[in-house]
Structure formats: C-alpha cells, structure tokens
PDB file of C-alpha atoms and ligand atoms in Angstrom:
ATOM      1  CA  UNK Y   1     -41.592  -2.995 -29.904  1.00 54.00           C
ATOM      2  CA  UNK Y   2     -40.190   0.547 -29.943  1.00 52.00           C
ATOM      3  CA  UNK Y   3     -40.874   0.878 -26.207  1.00 57.00           C
ATOM      4  CA  UNK Y   4     -38.958  -2.348 -25.543  1.00 51.00           C
ATOM      5  CA  UNK Y   5     -35.967  -1.038 -27.509  1.00 43.00           C
ATOM      6  CA  UNK Y   6     -36.048   2.215 -25.554  1.00 42.00           C
ATOM      7  CA  UNK Y   7     -36.187   0.272 -22.278  1.00 48.00           C
ATOM      8  CA  UNK Y   8     -33.177  -1.872 -23.269  1.00 39.00           C
ATOM      9  CA  UNK Y   9     -31.265   1.254 -24.304  1.00 40.00           C
ATOM     10  CA  UNK Y  10     -32.101   2.906 -20.962  1.00 47.00           C
ATOM     11  CA  UNK Y  11     -30.931  -0.078 -18.928  1.00 47.00           C
ATOM     12  CA  UNK Y  12     -27.710  -0.313 -20.995  1.00 48.00           C
ATOM     13  CA  UNK Y  13     -26.928   3.347 -20.308  1.00 40.00           C
ATOM     14  CA  UNK Y  14     -27.593   2.846 -16.610  1.00 47.00           C
ATOM     15  CA  UNK Y  15     -25.227  -0.166 -16.413  1.00 41.00           C
ATOM     16  CA  UNK Y  16     -22.497   1.702 -18.339  1.00 44.00           C
ATOM     17  CA  UNK Y  17     -22.843   4.664 -16.002  1.00 44.00           C
ATOM     18  CA  UNK Y  18     -22.565   2.454 -12.925  1.00 41.00           C
ATOM     19  CA  UNK Y  19     -19.454   0.700 -14.286  1.00 42.00           C
ATOM     20  CA  UNK Y  20     -17.726   4.036 -14.947  1.00 42.00           C
ATOM     21  CA  UNK Y  21     -18.626   5.286 -11.464  1.00 43.00           C
ATOM     22  CA  UNK Y  22     -17.265   2.111  -9.853  1.00 41.00           C
ATOM     23  CA  UNK Y  23     -14.032   2.321 -11.872  1.00 39.00           C
ATOM     24  CA  UNK Y  24     -13.389   5.873 -10.673  1.00 38.00           C
ATOM     25  CA  UNK Y  25     -14.132   4.861  -7.083  1.00 38.00           C
ATOM     26  CA  UNK Y  26     -11.546   2.073  -6.960  1.00 42.00           C
ATOM     27  CA  UNK Y  27      -8.850   4.271  -8.530  1.00 44.00           C
ATOM     28  CA  UNK Y  28      -9.461   6.993  -5.947  1.00 45.00           C
ATOM     29  CA  UNK Y  29      -9.064   4.507  -3.086  1.00 60.00           C
ATOM     30  CA  UNK Y  30      -5.386   3.800  -3.940  1.00 77.00           C
ATOM     31  CA  UNK Y  31      -3.231   6.150  -1.889  1.00 89.00           C
ATOM     32  CA  UNK Y  32      -0.024   8.013  -2.802  1.00 96.00           C
ATOM     33  CA  UNK Y  33       3.312   6.300  -3.632  1.00 98.00           C
ATOM     34  CA  UNK Y  34       1.964   2.748  -3.922  1.00 98.00           C
ATOM     35  CA  UNK Y  35       4.205  -0.208  -3.025  1.00 98.00           C
ATOM     36  CA  UNK Y  36       2.885  -3.679  -3.701  1.00 98.00           C
ATOM     37  CA  UNK Y  37       3.516  -6.745  -1.556  1.00 98.00           C
ATOM     38  CA  UNK Y  38       3.107 -10.419  -2.383  1.00 98.00           C
ATOM     39  CA  UNK Y  39       2.747 -13.170   0.249  1.00 98.00           C
ATOM     40  CA  UNK Y  40       6.311 -12.822   1.575  1.00 98.00           C
ATOM     41  CA  UNK Y  41       7.945  -9.551   0.480  1.00 98.00           C
ATOM     42  CA  UNK Y  42       7.777  -6.051  -0.943  1.00 98.00           C
ATOM     43  CA  UNK Y  43       7.877  -6.091  -4.752  1.00 98.00           C
ATOM     44  CA  UNK Y  44      10.461  -3.255  -4.629  1.00 98.00           C
ATOM     45  CA  UNK Y  45      13.188  -2.761  -2.008  1.00 97.00           C
ATOM     46  CA  UNK Y  46      13.126   1.030  -1.915  1.00 98.00           C
ATOM     47  CA  UNK Y  47      11.066   4.071  -2.803  1.00 98.00           C
ATOM     48  CA  UNK Y  48      11.984   7.756  -3.077  1.00 98.00           C
ATOM     49  CA  UNK Y  49       9.397  10.332  -2.004  1.00 98.00           C
ATOM     50  CA  UNK Y  50       9.266  14.050  -1.304  1.00 98.00           C
ATOM     51  CA  UNK Y  51       9.302  15.528   2.191  1.00 98.00           C
ATOM     52  CA  UNK Y  52       5.828  15.454   3.731  1.00 98.00           C
ATOM     53  CA  UNK Y  53       4.523  12.667   1.494  1.00 98.00           C
ATOM     54  CA  UNK Y  54       3.001   9.353   2.543  1.00 98.00           C
ATOM     55  CA  UNK Y  55       3.407   5.870   1.137  1.00 98.00           C
ATOM     56  CA  UNK Y  56       0.703   3.294   0.492  1.00 98.00           C
ATOM     57  CA  UNK Y  57       1.418  -0.382   1.135  1.00 98.00           C
ATOM     58  CA  UNK Y  58      -0.788  -2.715  -0.893  1.00 98.00           C
ATOM     59  CA  UNK Y  59      -1.126  -6.398   0.018  1.00 98.00           C
ATOM     60  CA  UNK Y  60      -1.857  -8.197  -3.240  1.00 97.00           C
ATOM     61  CA  UNK Y  61      -2.087 -11.607  -1.570  1.00 97.00           C
ATOM     62  CA  UNK Y  62      -5.600 -12.666  -0.669  1.00 96.00           C
ATOM     63  CA  UNK Y  63      -4.908 -14.355   2.677  1.00 96.00           C
ATOM     64  CA  UNK Y  64      -1.489 -13.352   4.080  1.00 97.00           C
ATOM     65  CA  UNK Y  65      -1.265 -10.230   6.312  1.00 98.00           C
ATOM     66  CA  UNK Y  66       1.834  -8.086   6.898  1.00 98.00           C
ATOM     67  CA  UNK Y  67       2.751  -6.157  10.063  1.00 98.00           C
ATOM     68  CA  UNK Y  68       5.029  -3.182   9.435  1.00 98.00           C
ATOM     69  CA  UNK Y  69       7.286  -1.412  11.949  1.00 98.00           C
ATOM     70  CA  UNK Y  70      10.406   0.807  12.114  1.00 98.00           C
ATOM     71  CA  UNK Y  71      13.581  -1.238  11.716  1.00 98.00           C
ATOM     72  CA  UNK Y  72      15.169  -3.873   9.523  1.00 98.00           C
ATOM     73  CA  UNK Y  73      15.961  -7.558   9.133  1.00 98.00           C
ATOM     74  CA  UNK Y  74      19.708  -8.336   9.155  1.00 98.00           C
ATOM     75  CA  UNK Y  75      20.728 -11.920   8.401  1.00 96.00           C
ATOM     76  CA  UNK Y  76      17.468 -13.329   9.722  1.00 96.00           C
ATOM     77  CA  UNK Y  77      17.471 -11.213  12.909  1.00 98.00           C
ATOM     78  CA  UNK Y  78      15.112  -8.326  13.635  1.00 98.00           C
ATOM     79  CA  UNK Y  79      16.755  -4.968  14.429  1.00 98.00           C
ATOM     80  CA  UNK Y  80      13.968  -2.618  15.539  1.00 98.00           C
ATOM     81  CA  UNK Y  81      15.118   1.013  15.271  1.00 98.00           C
ATOM     82  CA  UNK Y  82      13.497   4.350  14.559  1.00 98.00           C
ATOM     83  CA  UNK Y  83      15.720   6.918  12.861  1.00 98.00           C
ATOM     84  CA  UNK Y  84      15.549  10.582  13.908  1.00 98.00           C
ATOM     85  CA  UNK Y  85      12.804  12.217  11.865  1.00 97.00           C
ATOM     86  CA  UNK Y  86      11.052   8.948  11.032  1.00 98.00           C
ATOM     87  CA  UNK Y  87       7.307   8.684  11.602  1.00 98.00           C
ATOM     88  CA  UNK Y  88       6.453   6.116  14.266  1.00 98.00           C
ATOM     89  CA  UNK Y  89       5.212   2.998  12.512  1.00 98.00           C
ATOM     90  CA  UNK Y  90       4.066   0.774  15.342  1.00 97.00           C
ATOM     91  CA  UNK Y  91       3.012  -2.635  14.019  1.00 98.00           C
ATOM     92  CA  UNK Y  92       0.699  -1.411  11.274  1.00 98.00           C
ATOM     93  CA  UNK Y  93      -1.228  -4.454  10.036  1.00 98.00           C
ATOM     94  CA  UNK Y  94      -2.161  -4.750   6.372  1.00 98.00           C
ATOM     95  CA  UNK Y  95      -4.585  -7.577   5.770  1.00 97.00           C
ATOM     96  CA  UNK Y  96      -4.794  -9.632   2.595  1.00 96.00           C
ATOM     97  CA  UNK Y  97      -6.155  -7.834  -0.456  1.00 95.00           C
ATOM     98  CA  UNK Y  98      -6.152  -4.414   1.227  1.00 96.00           C
ATOM     99  CA  UNK Y  99      -3.892  -1.402   1.729  1.00 97.00           C
ATOM    100  CA  UNK Y 100      -2.717   1.045   4.400  1.00 97.00           C
ATOM    101  CA  UNK Y 101      -1.250   4.521   4.025  1.00 97.00           C
ATOM    102  CA  UNK Y 102       1.825   5.248   6.182  1.00 97.00           C
ATOM    103  CA  UNK Y 103       3.358   8.585   7.102  1.00 97.00           C
ATOM    104  CA  UNK Y 104       3.716  11.403   6.407  1.00 98.00           C
ATOM    105  CA  UNK Y 105       7.514  11.474   6.349  1.00 98.00           C
ATOM    106  CA  UNK Y 106       8.232  15.042   7.560  1.00 98.00           C
ATOM    107  CA  UNK Y 107      12.049  14.982   7.337  1.00 98.00           C
ATOM    108  CA  UNK Y 108      14.582  14.260   4.610  1.00 98.00           C
ATOM    109  CA  UNK Y 109      16.613  11.096   5.190  1.00 98.00           C
ATOM    110  CA  UNK Y 110      16.720   7.342   4.738  1.00 98.00           C
ATOM    111  CA  UNK Y 111      14.209   5.359   6.755  1.00 98.00           C
ATOM    112  CA  UNK Y 112      13.991   1.587   7.149  1.00 98.00           C
ATOM    113  CA  UNK Y 113      10.799  -0.395   7.571  1.00 98.00           C
ATOM    114  CA  UNK Y 114      10.356  -4.131   7.988  1.00 98.00           C
ATOM    115  CA  UNK Y 115       7.619  -6.719   8.290  1.00 98.00           C
ATOM    116  CA  UNK Y 116       7.563  -8.416  11.696  1.00 98.00           C
ATOM    117  CA  UNK Y 117       6.170 -11.636  10.177  1.00 98.00           C
ATOM    118  CA  UNK Y 118       8.400 -12.308   7.158  1.00 98.00           C
ATOM    119  CA  UNK Y 119      12.151 -12.749   7.548  1.00 98.00           C
ATOM    120  CA  UNK Y 120      14.100 -10.443   5.226  1.00 98.00           C
ATOM    121  CA  UNK Y 121      11.070  -8.328   4.291  1.00 98.00           C
ATOM    122  CA  UNK Y 122      12.678  -4.854   4.244  1.00 98.00           C
ATOM    123  CA  UNK Y 123      11.745  -1.537   2.658  1.00 98.00           C
ATOM    124  CA  UNK Y 124      13.904   1.585   2.477  1.00 98.00           C
ATOM    125  CA  UNK Y 125      12.089   4.927   2.199  1.00 98.00           C
ATOM    126  CA  UNK Y 126      14.328   7.725   0.893  1.00 98.00           C
ATOM    127  CA  UNK Y 127      12.840  11.152   1.618  1.00 98.00           C
ATOM    128  CA  UNK Y 128      14.189  14.118  -0.347  1.00 98.00           C
TER     129      UNK Y 128
HETATM  130 CU1   CU P 201       5.082  -9.547   5.688  1.00 54.38          CU
END
C-alpha cells in the first residue's frame, strides 16, 4: 500500500515537472515585440520599437496564412515601396497558428508593411 502511494506521488511529480517545462518552452518561442493577426488583419495598426529591434508577427487563425512585404494598401490598391533604412521584407509567409520574426530595423524612421493577400491589411513600424 505504502509503495503504491509512493509510486503515485512519483508519477504526479514527474507530470508536474513536465508541464512546467513545456510552459517555459512555449513562452520562450514567442519572439520580441509581438503583433497578433486574425484571419484578415493585424490586431493593432502600429508598433513602436527601438533601433535594432525585431518584431514578431503571430497568426492566431488556424487556417489562413499571411504574406508580408514592404509597402501599403491605399484605397484597395497595393503600393509596394521600401523606405530608406527599412529591412527588406520580401513576401514573408506566416502560416496559420504560427509566427515569424521580422527585422532587425537598423534605422530610426517610419516603415510600412502590408499583407499581399488581404486588402487594407497594413502595419506601421515606428523605429526610435
Ligand atoms: Cu493577411
């Protein structure tokens, strides 16, 4: 009886330890300056970061991908453009339920990103 109790206690400790380890692992996998996206847009229109930092785009939708590039949507029309000092973001695909880290942004300024799939899906990155 006592041995059985000890065994149960041991297994419980093992499971608890594994859960804690897994929790730490998933937190560490989220990159700097997270920006979430749903199926059709960024959940925030701009983000301010420090010079040299990166941003992390997180696709919270299970099935819809996003493809990110330098430029902006204006009244339903794509205006590809890369500002001086902007990192080249050349059709970076973020699949459903995953994330990609973009950058670094080496220069101060205001940089526009858009999704090539979703009309009006714009993000402004302000680097200070
Ligand atoms: Cu998109």
